[in-house]
Amino acid sequence: MPATRPALTRRRALALGGAGALGATLLAACGPAQSPPPKVVAAIPPADPQRAAALRAAVAQASLAEHFGAPSPQLLHYAHPVDPAADAPFHYWWNAHAIDAAVDAWERTAAAVDLDRAQELRENLTLRNGDDLFNDFFDDMGWFALALLRLADAAGDDSALEDAIALHDHIWDLGWSTQGGGIVWQRGQYHYKNTPANGPFVIAGHRLHRTTGEARFLDRARASLQWWEDTLVEPDGFVQDGINRNRDGAIDTDWRFTYNQGLYVGACVEEFRTGGDPAWLDRAAMTIDVSLAELTDGPVFTPDGDGGDAGLFAGIFYRYAGQFLAEAEHTALTEFIVTSTDALFENQYRGDGTLVAGDDWSAPAPARTDLSTQLTAVMATEVAAAQYRT
C-alpha cells in the first residue's frame, strides 16, 4: 500500500471512520464483459440449513461480482455505488483478501473458473503494485503471502509458493525488530509493532514449514509468536492491537478489534497442526470465548468501524474461527456463526436476490458500502457453508 494515502483512507487508525455457473458469473462480472451477469434469486430455506448455508455463500459471491466487479485493470471497485474517488487509491491488502475469497469459492464448488479468478486477482495485485510483490507495509505482505499459499495448495502452483516464500523472507529480513523482537508494522516506523503484522507472519511461517520442511520458517514463526504472546496477549486470551505507536511504550488498549482475536486463534491452530499439542486449541478457545463475550452485540459483532480497512476485520475473525472448528468443537462459536449470518441475510438480503452488506448486520445496509465490508460477508458465509462439509 502506498505511503501517500488520502487521510480518509489511510491504513487502520485513520481508516476506521472509512456451482460452476456461479463461478462463471463471478469471472464474467469482474472481467471485461459488457453485459451484466444474471442475478442469483433464490429463497433461503430455513428448514434446510445445509442448503441454506451453501446458497448464501453463492449469493454473497455472485453479489460481490455484480455490485463490485469492474473491467481490468481495476477488477474490483472499492465502493458500491461506484465512486471514482474510492477507486483512486490501490488497496493492496483488500485485493489479497479477494484472492482468499476466490479460493473459498473453489473449495465449495470445485469449479476451475474460481481458481482462474484467484489467479487473475493475484496477477492484477502485482501489476497494480508496480509489477512488484513488495510494499512498505509488513501486514499487507503477510496477507498476500497467506493468499498465495492457499492458491499454491489449491492449484498446485509452484510460482505462488515461490512468491509466498519471497514475501516471508522479505518480511523477516526488513521487518523483524532487533529491539526486543516482533515484526514491525511498516518500513520507516520501526518502533511500532502490532498484531496485524505478526499474526499473518506466524500463520504463514507454520504453513511454509509444513509445506517445505525448512526449519527457518518455523523458527521465525515461533519467535514472532513468543514476542506477540509476551507483549499483546492478555491472560484471559484477549489480544491487544499494538505497542509503542506514539513512541511511549503504551499498548493501544482502546483498539479492540475482531481481527486481532481471529489472528491469534489462527496462530494457535497452526501451532497445534505443527506440533500436535492440544493446549494450543485451549488457548484459542479462550480467545474465542472472550471475543464472543466482549465484541458482540446480541447475535452479531459490534462493528469495528465504518467501512474502510475496518470493514475487513470481522471477516478475518470468521476465517480463522473456521480453521479452529476444523480441529475442535465450540458450541457457542458454531451458534454464533449461524446467528450472525442469519442476521446478515434477514437484514441485508435485497429484493433483487443479491446481498449488499453493511458493517452492522443487525440493521439494513447503508446506501453506500465498501469492498472491505462486502468481503467480510463473503468470508463469513463461506465459513458457515464449510461447517457442513466433511
Short mmCIF file of C-alpha atoms in Angstrom, two decimals:
data_model
loop_
_atom_site.label_atom_id
_atom_site.label_comp_id
_atom_site.label_asym_id
_atom_site.label_seq_id
_atom_site.Cartn_x
_atom_site.Cartn_y
_atom_site.Cartn_z
CA MET A 1 0.00 0.00 0.00
CA PRO A 2 1.46 3.38 -0.92
CA ALA A 3 2.73 5.52 1.92
CA THR A 4 0.97 8.56 0.45
CA ARG A 5 -2.67 7.68 1.15
CA PRO A 6 -5.51 10.21 1.43
CA ALA A 7 -6.35 10.88 5.05
CA LEU A 8 -9.80 9.30 4.99
CA THR A 9 -8.49 6.03 3.61
CA ARG A 10 -5.13 5.76 5.36
CA ARG A 11 -4.44 2.42 6.98
CA ARG A 12 -6.09 1.40 10.21
CA ALA A 13 -6.37 4.32 12.66
CA LEU A 14 -7.47 6.86 10.08
CA ALA A 15 -9.44 4.35 8.04
CA LEU A 16 -11.62 3.26 10.91
CA GLY A 17 -14.02 6.06 10.21
CA GLY A 18 -13.94 4.79 6.39
CA ALA A 19 -21.58 -24.06 -8.59
CA GLY A 20 -19.61 -23.84 -11.92
CA ALA A 21 -22.21 -21.48 -13.41
CA LEU A 22 -21.86 -19.21 -10.43
CA GLY A 23 -18.10 -19.19 -10.84
CA ALA A 24 -18.52 -18.22 -14.49
CA THR A 25 -20.84 -15.43 -13.42
CA LEU A 26 -18.23 -14.16 -10.97
CA LEU A 27 -15.47 -14.24 -13.57
CA ALA A 28 -17.54 -12.52 -16.22
CA ALA A 29 -18.77 -9.80 -13.92
CA CYS A 30 -15.32 -8.84 -12.71
CA GLY A 31 -13.63 -9.05 -16.08
CA PRO A 32 -14.18 -7.01 -19.21
CA ALA A 33 -17.61 -8.45 -20.05
CA GLN A 34 -20.03 -5.84 -21.37
CA SER A 35 -23.34 -7.32 -20.18
CA PRO A 36 -24.31 -7.71 -16.51
CA PRO A 37 -24.32 -11.21 -15.05
CA PRO A 38 -27.59 -12.97 -14.24
CA LYS A 39 -28.85 -12.37 -10.75
CA VAL A 40 -28.99 -15.19 -8.25
CA VAL A 41 -32.57 -15.00 -6.98
CA ALA A 42 -33.49 -17.73 -4.56
CA ALA A 43 -35.27 -18.24 -1.29
CA ILE A 44 -33.10 -19.10 1.70
CA PRO A 45 -34.77 -22.22 3.11
CA PRO A 46 -34.52 -22.12 6.93
CA ALA A 47 -35.71 -25.72 7.19
CA ASP A 48 -32.63 -26.93 5.31
CA PRO A 49 -29.63 -25.26 7.00
CA GLN A 50 -27.00 -27.06 4.93
CA ARG A 51 -28.55 -25.99 1.63
CA ALA A 52 -29.25 -22.52 3.01
CA ALA A 53 -25.61 -22.02 4.03
CA ALA A 54 -24.28 -23.06 0.62
CA LEU A 55 -26.85 -20.91 -1.17
CA ARG A 56 -26.00 -17.90 0.95
CA ALA A 57 -22.31 -18.28 0.15
CA ALA A 58 -23.18 -18.49 -3.55
CA VAL A 59 -25.34 -15.38 -3.31
CA ALA A 60 -22.59 -13.47 -1.48
CA GLN A 61 -20.01 -14.40 -4.11
CA ALA A 62 -22.30 -13.54 -7.03
CA SER A 63 -23.23 -10.25 -5.36
CA LEU A 64 -19.55 -9.38 -5.00
CA ALA A 65 -19.22 -9.78 -8.76
CA GLU A 66 -22.40 -7.93 -9.63
CA HIS A 67 -22.04 -4.93 -7.36
CA PHE A 68 -18.25 -4.53 -7.20
CA GLY A 69 -16.98 -6.07 -10.42
CA ALA A 70 -15.03 -3.78 -12.76
CA PRO A 71 -13.17 -4.07 -16.05
CA SER A 72 -9.44 -4.74 -15.91
CA PRO A 73 -7.19 -3.34 -14.52
CA GLN A 74 -9.49 -2.26 -11.66
CA LEU A 75 -11.22 -5.70 -11.41
CA LEU A 76 -12.99 -4.74 -8.19
CA HIS A 77 -14.49 -1.37 -7.37
CA TYR A 78 -13.77 -0.29 -3.80
CA ALA A 79 -17.27 1.05 -3.10
CA HIS A 80 -20.88 0.48 -4.07
CA PRO A 81 -22.32 2.53 -5.66
CA VAL A 82 -19.21 3.08 -7.75
CA ASP A 83 -17.19 6.07 -6.57
CA PRO A 84 -14.20 7.19 -8.67
CA ALA A 85 -12.62 8.80 -5.60
CA ALA A 86 -12.82 5.50 -3.72
CA ASP A 87 -11.21 3.69 -6.67
CA ALA A 88 -8.29 6.12 -6.86
CA PRO A 89 -6.00 4.54 -4.19
CA PHE A 90 -4.74 0.98 -4.51
CA HIS A 91 -5.79 -1.26 -1.61
CA TYR A 92 -3.12 -3.98 -1.72
CA TRP A 93 -4.40 -5.91 1.27
CA TRP A 94 -8.08 -5.79 0.26
CA ASN A 95 -7.06 -7.39 -3.03
CA ALA A 96 -5.13 -10.09 -1.15
CA HIS A 97 -8.31 -11.00 0.73
CA ALA A 98 -10.24 -11.05 -2.55
CA ILE A 99 -7.86 -13.82 -3.67
CA ASP A 100 -8.68 -15.72 -0.48
CA ALA A 101 -12.39 -15.26 -1.18
CA ALA A 102 -12.00 -16.73 -4.66
CA VAL A 103 -10.21 -19.75 -3.20
CA ASP A 104 -13.07 -20.06 -0.69
CA ALA A 105 -15.47 -20.31 -3.62
CA TRP A 106 -13.33 -23.01 -5.24
CA GLU A 107 -13.26 -25.06 -2.04
CA ARG A 108 -17.07 -25.06 -2.10
CA THR A 109 -17.68 -25.51 -5.84
CA ALA A 110 -14.52 -27.28 -7.13
CA ALA A 111 -15.05 -25.11 -10.24
CA ALA A 112 -11.84 -24.35 -12.14
CA VAL A 113 -13.16 -20.90 -13.01
CA ASP A 114 -12.89 -19.92 -9.33
CA LEU A 115 -9.18 -20.75 -9.31
CA ASP A 116 -8.83 -18.84 -12.58
CA ARG A 117 -10.39 -15.88 -10.82
CA ALA A 118 -7.94 -16.18 -7.93
CA GLN A 119 -5.04 -16.24 -10.38
CA GLU A 120 -6.40 -13.19 -12.18
CA LEU A 121 -6.63 -11.29 -8.91
CA ARG A 122 -3.11 -12.37 -7.97
CA GLU A 123 -1.64 -11.15 -11.26
CA ASN A 124 -3.63 -7.92 -11.03
CA LEU A 125 -2.41 -7.21 -7.50
CA THR A 126 1.22 -7.48 -8.55
CA LEU A 127 0.63 -5.47 -11.71
CA ARG A 128 -1.11 -2.62 -9.88
CA ASN A 129 1.63 -2.66 -7.27
CA GLY A 130 4.15 -1.53 -9.89
CA ASP A 131 4.82 -5.08 -11.10
CA ASP A 132 6.27 -5.81 -7.66
CA LEU A 133 5.44 -8.19 -4.82
CA PHE A 134 6.58 -5.86 -2.07
CA ASN A 135 5.29 -2.68 -0.48
CA ASP A 136 6.05 -0.74 2.68
CA PHE A 137 3.53 -2.45 4.98
CA PHE A 138 4.55 -5.75 6.51
CA ASP A 139 0.99 -6.73 7.39
CA ASP A 140 -0.09 -6.19 3.76
CA MET A 141 2.62 -8.52 2.52
CA GLY A 142 1.71 -11.09 5.16
CA TRP A 143 -1.88 -11.20 3.91
CA PHE A 144 -0.68 -11.66 0.34
CA ALA A 145 1.66 -14.46 1.39
CA LEU A 146 -1.23 -16.28 3.05
CA ALA A 147 -3.44 -15.94 -0.03
CA LEU A 148 -0.61 -17.18 -2.24
CA LEU A 149 -0.07 -20.23 -0.04
CA ARG A 150 -3.72 -21.18 -0.33
CA LEU A 151 -3.60 -20.66 -4.09
CA ALA A 152 -0.41 -22.71 -4.37
CA ASP A 153 -2.04 -25.56 -2.47
CA ALA A 154 -5.33 -25.40 -4.40
CA ALA A 155 -3.84 -25.04 -7.87
CA GLY A 156 -0.55 -26.87 -7.40
CA ASP A 157 1.15 -23.65 -8.47
CA ASP A 158 4.85 -23.60 -7.61
CA SER A 159 5.17 -19.96 -8.63
CA ALA A 160 2.63 -18.93 -6.00
CA LEU A 161 4.62 -20.86 -3.39
CA GLU A 162 7.83 -19.18 -4.53
CA ASP A 163 6.22 -15.76 -4.23
CA ALA A 164 4.94 -16.58 -0.74
CA ILE A 165 8.46 -17.61 0.29
CA ALA A 166 9.88 -14.40 -1.17
CA LEU A 167 7.37 -12.34 0.81
CA HIS A 168 8.06 -14.20 4.08
CA ASP A 169 11.83 -13.80 3.63
CA HIS A 170 11.39 -10.11 2.84
CA ILE A 171 9.23 -9.52 5.92
CA TRP A 172 11.79 -11.24 8.11
CA ASP A 173 14.79 -9.51 6.58
CA LEU A 174 13.34 -5.99 6.76
CA GLY A 175 10.56 -6.22 9.36
CA TRP A 176 11.97 -8.19 12.30
CA SER A 177 12.80 -5.83 15.13
CA THR A 178 16.29 -6.05 16.57
CA GLN A 179 14.99 -4.14 19.61
CA GLY A 180 13.09 -6.73 21.58
CA GLY A 181 11.73 -8.78 18.68
CA GLY A 182 8.45 -8.78 16.81
CA ILE A 183 7.55 -7.76 13.27
CA VAL A 184 7.12 -4.01 12.83
CA TRP A 185 4.13 -2.56 11.00
CA GLN A 186 5.82 -0.66 8.19
CA ARG A 187 9.14 0.45 6.83
CA GLY A 188 10.22 3.76 8.31
CA GLN A 189 8.22 3.19 11.52
CA TYR A 190 10.38 0.60 13.21
CA HIS A 191 9.30 1.47 16.74
CA TYR A 192 5.69 0.34 16.19
CA LYS A 193 4.82 -3.37 16.32
CA ASN A 194 1.36 -4.86 16.21
CA THR A 195 -0.83 -7.92 15.96
CA PRO A 196 -1.73 -7.39 12.27
CA ALA A 197 1.92 -7.62 11.25
CA ASN A 198 2.86 -10.57 13.45
CA GLY A 199 -0.29 -12.68 13.05
CA PRO A 200 -0.08 -13.37 9.30
CA PHE A 201 3.67 -13.90 9.65
CA VAL A 202 3.19 -16.60 12.29
CA ILE A 203 0.44 -18.39 10.37
CA ALA A 204 2.38 -18.29 7.10
CA GLY A 205 5.55 -19.47 8.81
CA HIS A 206 3.89 -22.63 10.09
CA ARG A 207 2.31 -23.36 6.74
CA LEU A 208 5.59 -22.80 4.90
CA HIS A 209 7.39 -25.08 7.33
CA ARG A 210 4.91 -27.89 6.83
CA THR A 211 4.99 -27.41 3.05
CA THR A 212 8.75 -27.16 2.57
CA GLY A 213 10.14 -28.90 5.66
CA GLU A 214 12.50 -25.95 6.18
CA ALA A 215 13.20 -25.16 9.83
CA ARG A 216 13.77 -21.45 9.26
CA PHE A 217 10.09 -20.79 8.72
CA LEU A 218 9.09 -22.49 11.97
CA ASP A 219 11.87 -20.78 13.93
CA ARG A 220 10.72 -17.38 12.68
CA ALA A 221 7.06 -18.11 13.37
CA ARG A 222 7.77 -19.18 16.93
CA ALA A 223 10.00 -16.19 17.62
CA SER A 224 7.25 -13.86 16.43
CA LEU A 225 4.57 -15.71 18.39
CA GLN A 226 6.66 -15.59 21.57
CA TRP A 227 7.04 -11.81 21.27
CA TRP A 228 3.33 -11.47 20.50
CA GLU A 229 2.19 -13.53 23.46
CA ASP A 230 4.60 -11.81 25.82
CA THR A 231 3.52 -8.36 24.69
CA LEU A 232 -0.06 -8.22 23.41
CA VAL A 233 -1.98 -11.33 24.54
CA GLU A 234 -3.77 -10.87 27.87
CA PRO A 235 -4.13 -13.68 30.45
CA ASP A 236 -7.83 -14.06 29.57
CA GLY A 237 -6.94 -14.53 25.90
CA PHE A 238 -7.90 -11.06 24.67
CA VAL A 239 -5.44 -9.81 22.07
CA GLN A 240 -4.39 -6.16 22.00
CA ASP A 241 -3.65 -4.35 18.78
CA GLY A 242 -0.16 -2.84 19.06
CA ILE A 243 2.52 -1.19 21.15
CA ASN A 244 4.65 1.96 21.03
CA ARG A 245 2.74 3.62 18.22
CA ASN A 246 3.44 7.04 19.75
CA ARG A 247 6.97 6.13 20.96
CA ASP A 248 5.75 5.99 24.56
CA GLY A 249 5.76 2.25 25.16
CA ALA A 250 1.97 2.24 25.52
CA ILE A 251 -0.29 -0.55 24.32
CA ASP A 252 -3.32 0.54 22.28
CA THR A 253 -5.90 -0.95 24.62
CA ASP A 254 -8.70 1.13 23.09
CA TRP A 255 -8.32 -0.60 19.71
CA ARG A 256 -10.38 -3.72 20.47
CA PHE A 257 -10.72 -5.31 17.07
CA THR A 258 -12.13 -8.63 15.93
CA TYR A 259 -9.31 -9.39 13.53
CA ASN A 260 -6.68 -9.32 16.28
CA GLN A 261 -8.58 -12.09 18.05
CA GLY A 262 -9.02 -14.06 14.84
CA LEU A 263 -5.33 -13.91 14.03
CA TYR A 264 -4.32 -15.29 17.40
CA VAL A 265 -6.88 -18.07 17.06
CA GLY A 266 -5.37 -18.87 13.67
CA ALA A 267 -1.84 -18.85 15.04
CA CYS A 268 -2.80 -21.24 17.86
CA VAL A 269 -4.43 -23.59 15.37
CA GLU A 270 -1.26 -23.61 13.27
CA GLU A 271 0.87 -24.37 16.33
CA PHE A 272 -1.44 -27.29 17.07
CA ARG A 273 -1.22 -28.54 13.50
CA THR A 274 2.57 -28.36 13.54
CA GLY A 275 3.30 -29.76 16.98
CA GLY A 276 0.12 -31.60 17.98
CA ASP A 277 -0.17 -30.08 21.47
CA PRO A 278 -3.91 -29.64 22.25
CA ALA A 279 -3.08 -26.90 24.76
CA TRP A 280 -2.89 -24.56 21.77
CA LEU A 281 -6.53 -25.26 20.98
CA ASP A 282 -7.37 -24.45 24.61
CA ARG A 283 -5.64 -21.09 24.20
CA ALA A 284 -7.56 -20.42 21.01
CA ALA A 285 -10.82 -21.32 22.76
CA MET A 286 -10.10 -18.76 25.49
CA THR A 287 -9.70 -16.05 22.87
CA ILE A 288 -12.91 -17.13 21.16
CA ASP A 289 -14.74 -17.03 24.49
CA VAL A 290 -13.58 -13.53 25.37
CA SER A 291 -14.28 -12.31 21.83
CA LEU A 292 -17.87 -13.54 21.94
CA ALA A 293 -18.30 -12.06 25.42
CA GLU A 294 -16.83 -8.62 24.71
CA LEU A 295 -17.07 -7.87 20.99
CA THR A 296 -20.60 -8.99 20.13
CA ASP A 297 -23.95 -7.26 20.35
CA GLY A 298 -26.57 -9.98 20.56
CA PRO A 299 -26.25 -12.32 17.57
CA VAL A 300 -23.70 -10.19 15.66
CA PHE A 301 -20.37 -8.45 16.12
CA THR A 302 -20.36 -4.83 17.18
CA PRO A 303 -18.93 -3.08 14.08
CA ASP A 304 -15.19 -2.46 14.26
CA GLY A 305 -15.68 0.77 12.32
CA ASP A 306 -17.46 2.29 9.37
CA GLY A 307 -16.12 0.57 6.28
CA GLY A 308 -12.60 1.33 5.16
CA ASP A 309 -9.96 -1.08 6.44
CA ALA A 310 -12.16 -1.88 9.44
CA GLY A 311 -14.74 -3.41 7.13
CA LEU A 312 -12.47 -6.44 6.69
CA PHE A 313 -11.73 -7.07 10.35
CA ALA A 314 -14.65 -9.33 11.23
CA GLY A 315 -14.13 -11.38 8.08
CA ILE A 316 -10.66 -12.26 9.31
CA PHE A 317 -12.12 -13.47 12.60
CA TYR A 318 -14.58 -15.69 10.71
CA ARG A 319 -11.82 -17.14 8.54
CA TYR A 320 -9.72 -18.31 11.48
CA ALA A 321 -12.75 -19.30 13.55
CA GLY A 322 -13.47 -21.67 10.69
CA GLN A 323 -9.94 -23.04 10.94
CA PHE A 324 -10.47 -23.67 14.65
CA LEU A 325 -13.75 -25.51 14.02
CA ALA A 326 -11.93 -27.76 11.57
CA GLU A 327 -9.92 -29.04 14.55
CA ALA A 328 -12.20 -28.77 17.59
CA GLU A 329 -15.77 -28.22 18.73
CA HIS A 330 -17.00 -24.97 20.21
CA THR A 331 -20.77 -24.81 20.58
CA ALA A 332 -21.04 -21.08 21.21
CA LEU A 333 -18.85 -20.25 18.22
CA THR A 334 -20.81 -22.56 15.93
CA GLU A 335 -24.06 -20.99 17.11
CA PHE A 336 -22.64 -17.50 16.60
CA ILE A 337 -21.67 -18.23 13.00
CA VAL A 338 -25.25 -19.36 12.38
CA THR A 339 -26.98 -16.50 14.18
CA SER A 340 -24.78 -13.80 12.72
CA THR A 341 -25.11 -14.96 9.12
CA ASP A 342 -28.84 -15.41 9.70
CA ALA A 343 -28.97 -11.77 10.79
CA LEU A 344 -26.92 -10.70 7.78
CA PHE A 345 -29.42 -12.23 5.39
CA GLU A 346 -32.50 -11.26 7.34
CA ASN A 347 -31.47 -7.60 7.29
CA GLN A 348 -29.34 -7.09 4.17
CA TYR A 349 -30.56 -9.59 1.54
CA ARG A 350 -32.10 -7.45 -1.19
CA GLY A 351 -35.34 -7.78 -3.08
CA ASP A 352 -33.42 -8.35 -6.32
CA GLY A 353 -31.90 -11.53 -4.91
CA THR A 354 -28.48 -10.10 -4.09
CA LEU A 355 -26.69 -9.11 -0.91
CA VAL A 356 -25.03 -5.77 -0.28
CA ALA A 357 -23.55 -5.86 3.19
CA GLY A 358 -23.09 -3.16 5.78
CA ASP A 359 -20.85 -3.28 8.81
CA ASP A 360 -23.76 -3.69 11.26
CA TRP A 361 -25.59 -6.91 10.41
CA SER A 362 -28.37 -6.16 12.88
CA ALA A 363 -29.67 -3.35 10.64
CA PRO A 364 -30.35 -2.75 6.95
CA ALA A 365 -27.27 -1.99 4.89
CA PRO A 366 -26.47 1.69 4.34
CA ALA A 367 -26.79 3.31 0.93
CA ARG A 368 -23.02 3.10 0.43
CA THR A 369 -20.73 0.23 1.38
CA ASP A 370 -17.07 -0.63 0.81
CA LEU A 371 -15.49 -3.67 -0.83
CA SER A 372 -13.86 -4.49 2.51
CA THR A 373 -17.26 -4.81 4.17
CA GLN A 374 -18.64 -6.92 1.32
CA LEU A 375 -15.62 -9.24 1.52
CA THR A 376 -16.36 -9.86 5.19
CA ALA A 377 -19.86 -11.04 4.27
CA VAL A 378 -18.39 -13.37 1.63
CA MET A 379 -15.84 -14.77 4.07
CA ALA A 380 -18.41 -15.32 6.83
CA THR A 381 -20.93 -17.07 4.58
CA GLU A 382 -18.21 -19.33 3.16
CA VAL A 383 -17.18 -20.31 6.69
CA ALA A 384 -20.83 -21.03 7.53
CA ALA A 385 -21.15 -23.22 4.45
CA ALA A 386 -17.90 -25.03 5.22
CA GLN A 387 -19.27 -26.26 8.53
CA TYR A 388 -21.44 -28.75 6.64
CA ARG A 389 -18.64 -30.20 4.53
CA THR A 390 -16.78 -33.29 5.66
#
